[in-house]
Short mmCIF file of C-alpha atoms in Angstrom, two decimals:
data_model
loop_
_atom_site.label_atom_id
_atom_site.label_comp_id
_atom_site.label_asym_id
_atom_site.label_seq_id
_atom_site.Cartn_x
_atom_site.Cartn_y
_atom_site.Cartn_z
CA UNK A 1 255.17 122.62 -47.21
CA UNK A 2 252.50 125.23 -46.50
CA UNK A 3 250.43 125.04 -49.49
CA UNK A 4 249.39 123.35 -52.64
CA UNK A 5 250.70 126.32 -54.72
CA UNK A 6 254.22 125.97 -53.01
CA UNK A 7 254.02 122.12 -53.69
CA UNK A 8 252.74 122.58 -57.37
CA UNK A 9 256.15 124.57 -57.84
CA UNK A 10 257.98 123.00 -55.84
CA UNK A 11 257.35 119.87 -58.61
CA UNK A 12 258.16 122.03 -61.48
CA UNK A 13 261.08 123.23 -60.10
CA UNK A 14 262.66 119.56 -59.74
CA UNK A 15 261.85 118.77 -62.92
CA UNK A 16 263.77 121.46 -64.38
CA UNK A 17 266.01 121.22 -62.52
CA UNK A 18 266.26 117.55 -62.89
CA UNK A 19 266.71 118.04 -66.84
CA UNK A 20 268.87 121.50 -66.77
CA UNK A 21 271.61 119.66 -64.37
CA UNK A 22 272.22 116.90 -67.44
CA UNK A 23 272.30 119.56 -70.08
CA UNK A 24 276.12 120.95 -69.38
CA UNK A 25 277.77 117.36 -69.68
CA UNK A 26 275.70 117.27 -72.91
CA UNK A 27 277.05 120.53 -74.11
CA UNK A 28 281.18 118.96 -73.47
CA UNK A 29 280.44 116.38 -75.70
CA UNK A 30 278.20 118.53 -78.43
CA UNK A 31 279.98 121.17 -81.18
CA UNK A 32 278.55 122.87 -83.39
CA UNK A 33 274.78 123.89 -83.92
CA UNK A 34 274.72 121.26 -81.73
CA UNK A 35 276.09 122.68 -78.50
CA UNK A 36 274.28 126.16 -79.44
CA UNK A 37 270.97 124.19 -79.42
CA UNK A 38 272.24 123.02 -75.36
CA UNK A 39 272.79 126.63 -74.38
CA UNK A 40 269.67 128.07 -75.75
CA UNK A 41 267.49 124.77 -74.21
CA UNK A 42 269.63 125.70 -71.08
CA UNK A 43 269.07 129.70 -71.10
CA UNK A 44 265.55 129.02 -71.18
CA UNK A 45 265.21 126.27 -68.71
CA UNK A 46 267.27 128.57 -66.16
CA UNK A 47 264.64 131.18 -66.78
CA UNK A 48 262.43 129.35 -66.61
CA UNK A 49 263.06 127.76 -63.31
CA UNK A 50 264.05 131.60 -62.07
CA UNK A 51 259.88 131.93 -62.52
CA UNK A 52 259.45 128.95 -60.64
CA UNK A 53 261.80 130.38 -57.54
CA UNK A 54 259.81 133.60 -57.92
CA UNK A 55 256.76 131.97 -57.29
CA UNK A 56 257.59 129.80 -54.75
CA UNK A 57 259.16 133.26 -52.95
CA UNK A 58 255.69 134.58 -53.60
CA UNK A 59 254.49 131.77 -51.48
CA UNK A 60 256.78 132.17 -49.36
CA UNK A 61 255.58 135.83 -47.81
CA UNK A 62 251.74 134.51 -47.08
CA UNK A 63 252.97 131.04 -45.52
CA UNK A 64 252.44 130.64 -41.87
CA UNK A 65 256.18 131.99 -39.92
CA UNK A 66 256.55 127.86 -38.09
CA UNK A 67 256.60 126.95 -42.37
CA UNK A 68 258.97 130.16 -43.55
CA UNK A 69 262.48 129.27 -42.05
CA UNK A 70 262.59 125.92 -43.67
CA UNK A 71 260.89 126.99 -46.99
CA UNK A 72 263.71 130.11 -47.00
CA UNK A 73 266.47 127.00 -46.85
CA UNK A 74 264.98 125.55 -49.61
CA UNK A 75 264.67 128.58 -51.85
CA UNK A 76 268.81 129.66 -50.71
CA UNK A 77 269.73 125.93 -52.03
CA UNK A 78 268.07 125.42 -54.78
CA UNK A 79 269.31 129.18 -55.89
CA UNK A 80 273.16 127.80 -55.09
CA UNK A 81 272.03 125.02 -57.86
CA UNK A 82 271.84 127.23 -60.45
CA UNK A 83 274.07 129.47 -59.87
CA UNK A 84 276.54 126.17 -60.07
CA UNK A 85 274.50 123.77 -63.57
CA UNK A 86 275.23 127.95 -64.52
CA UNK A 87 278.85 128.19 -64.12
CA UNK A 88 278.93 124.09 -65.27
CA UNK A 89 277.35 125.63 -68.44
CA UNK A 90 279.79 128.12 -68.71
CA UNK A 91 283.24 125.60 -68.16
CA UNK A 92 281.75 122.89 -70.21
CA UNK A 93 280.43 125.47 -73.34
CA UNK A 94 283.32 127.77 -73.95
CA UNK A 95 281.49 130.88 -75.35
CA UNK A 96 278.73 130.30 -73.04
CA UNK A 97 278.47 133.79 -72.21
CA UNK A 98 279.17 135.59 -75.51
CA UNK A 99 276.50 133.10 -76.98
CA UNK A 100 275.01 133.55 -74.03
CA UNK A 101 274.45 137.39 -74.21
CA UNK A 102 274.09 137.32 -78.10
CA UNK A 103 270.76 134.86 -77.57
CA UNK A 104 269.16 137.07 -74.78
CA UNK A 105 270.07 140.13 -75.34
CA UNK A 106 269.36 142.29 -72.79
CA UNK A 107 268.41 139.38 -70.56
CA UNK A 108 272.07 139.63 -68.47
CA UNK A 109 270.37 142.91 -67.11
CA UNK A 110 267.74 141.64 -66.25
CA UNK A 111 268.83 138.88 -64.80
CA UNK A 112 270.98 140.91 -62.22
CA UNK A 113 267.85 143.00 -61.85
CA UNK A 114 266.00 140.10 -61.08
CA UNK A 115 268.45 138.92 -58.75
CA UNK A 116 268.71 141.65 -56.72
CA UNK A 117 265.20 141.93 -56.81
CA UNK A 118 265.27 138.63 -55.25
CA UNK A 119 267.55 139.71 -52.63
CA UNK A 120 265.03 142.60 -51.71
CA UNK A 121 262.44 139.79 -51.97
CA UNK A 122 264.31 137.58 -49.14
CA UNK A 123 264.81 140.32 -47.38
CA UNK A 124 261.39 141.50 -47.17
CA UNK A 125 260.57 137.46 -46.30
CA UNK A 126 263.53 137.74 -43.22
CA UNK A 127 261.37 141.52 -42.24
CA UNK A 128 258.17 140.01 -42.21
CA UNK A 129 259.25 137.23 -40.33
CA UNK A 130 261.08 139.81 -37.47
CA UNK A 131 258.09 141.93 -37.25
CA UNK A 132 255.51 138.66 -36.67
CA UNK A 133 257.90 137.92 -34.08
CA UNK A 134 258.25 141.14 -32.28
CA UNK A 135 254.13 140.99 -32.87
CA UNK A 136 254.06 138.01 -30.91
CA UNK A 137 256.55 139.26 -28.32
CA UNK A 138 254.39 141.84 -27.99
CA UNK A 139 251.07 139.70 -27.85
CA UNK A 140 252.87 137.93 -24.72
CA UNK A 141 254.11 141.75 -23.16
CA UNK A 142 250.36 142.25 -22.99
CA UNK A 143 249.03 138.14 -22.21
CA UNK A 144 251.83 138.84 -19.16
CA UNK A 145 250.78 142.48 -18.56
CA UNK A 146 246.90 141.47 -18.01
CA UNK A 147 247.86 137.98 -16.15
CA UNK A 148 249.67 140.54 -13.60
CA UNK A 149 247.20 143.38 -13.23
CA UNK A 150 244.33 140.58 -12.61
CA UNK A 151 246.82 139.38 -10.01
CA UNK A 152 247.25 142.77 -8.12
CA UNK A 153 243.71 142.86 -8.28
CA UNK A 154 243.23 139.67 -6.61
CA UNK A 155 245.86 140.44 -3.99
CA UNK A 156 244.58 144.11 -3.01
CA UNK A 157 240.93 141.74 -2.98
CA UNK A 158 242.92 139.35 -0.57
CA UNK A 159 244.61 142.09 1.99
CA UNK A 160 240.80 143.81 2.12
CA UNK A 161 239.37 140.84 2.88
CA UNK A 162 241.52 140.38 5.92
CA UNK A 163 241.68 144.04 7.12
CA UNK A 164 237.38 142.70 7.43
CA UNK A 165 238.62 139.45 9.11
CA UNK A 166 240.60 141.90 11.34
CA UNK A 167 238.14 143.78 12.31
CA UNK A 168 235.47 141.33 13.06
CA UNK A 169 238.54 139.66 14.90
CA UNK A 170 239.16 142.42 17.21
CA UNK A 171 235.52 143.05 18.27
CA UNK A 172 234.97 139.37 18.44
CA UNK A 173 238.21 140.06 20.95
CA UNK A 174 236.43 142.49 22.55
CA UNK A 175 233.15 140.77 23.29
CA UNK A 176 234.88 138.29 24.73
CA UNK A 177 236.21 140.34 26.99
CA UNK A 178 233.14 142.03 28.10
CA UNK A 179 231.61 138.41 28.59
CA UNK A 180 234.79 137.75 30.65
CA UNK A 181 234.25 141.05 33.14
CA UNK A 182 230.23 139.99 33.10
CA UNK A 183 231.59 136.46 34.24
CA UNK A 184 233.83 137.78 36.87
CA UNK A 185 230.93 140.19 38.62
CA UNK A 186 228.59 137.35 38.06
CA UNK A 187 230.98 135.17 39.97
CA UNK A 188 231.83 138.10 42.44
CA UNK A 189 227.72 138.37 42.89
CA UNK A 190 227.20 134.48 43.11
CA UNK A 191 229.76 133.93 46.06
CA UNK A 192 228.72 137.24 48.42
CA UNK A 193 224.15 135.69 47.94
CA UNK A 194 226.25 131.82 49.04
CA UNK A 195 228.15 133.72 51.99
CA UNK A 196 224.30 135.84 52.84
CA UNK A 197 222.36 132.20 52.44
CA UNK A 198 225.09 130.66 55.10
CA UNK A 199 225.03 133.51 57.52
CA UNK A 200 221.19 133.43 56.91
CA UNK A 201 221.30 129.84 57.97
CA UNK A 202 222.87 130.14 61.00
CA UNK A 203 221.06 132.96 62.55
CA UNK A 204 217.83 130.70 61.30
CA UNK A 205 219.61 127.77 63.60
CA UNK A 206 220.20 130.02 66.73
CA UNK A 207 216.91 131.21 66.37
CA UNK A 208 215.22 128.00 66.19
CA UNK A 209 218.28 126.99 68.78
CA UNK A 210 217.16 129.93 71.54
CA UNK A 211 213.27 129.35 70.43
CA UNK A 212 213.89 125.50 71.74
CA UNK A 213 216.01 126.82 74.86
CA UNK A 214 212.57 128.92 75.89
CA UNK A 215 210.29 126.22 75.21
CA UNK A 216 211.99 124.06 77.46
CA UNK A 217 212.02 126.52 80.60
CA UNK A 218 208.81 127.21 80.21
CA UNK A 219 207.47 123.46 79.90
CA UNK A 220 210.14 122.62 82.54
CA UNK A 221 208.99 125.37 85.15
CA UNK A 222 205.15 124.83 84.56
CA UNK A 223 205.58 121.34 84.68
CA UNK A 224 208.26 120.08 86.82
CA UNK A 225 209.00 123.34 89.04
CA UNK A 226 206.23 123.34 92.26
#
């Protein structure tokens, strides 16, 4: 149940219904004034039960959406039960229809209007349920759109970041290419310096050998040749 008020109305209806459902059998077994009294009492209790159901319908309109389906089902079942009891009373008490109209006057018209009003209230309750469902669907769509927009923004940021990383990689590759060229030039220079060093060593060795030969010749001519 959706509220304490609905609980109270439900208990009142059950009490009235338990009293009403015994009256058709009693009316069938009674006669004269006793039957008329039962008819009047039935009509009074039936009217009270209708008022209780109206109060329950008022509670239905303000109940949470999750409770409305079960509450609406109960109300339809209660009205069906009341209608069946009224038919049973007519079958059990011949002349119930004329007595009923005599006692209540315009109550039959009121009951018809009341049933029409009840039908309209049920339709309004269903319309409110549909409106709530539509609002929930609209909110869900709005949340989905926000999530989609956020996802699109994240994707755009990622693409921009990847673009920046690509530029950094291109610059790094260019620097590596320049470094490779510099290394190649350095190797060429080192090889040239190495060849020059070998050449210089050879020349120095030749010069030393020539100086040794000259020194040997001088020593020979000075000390050994006479």
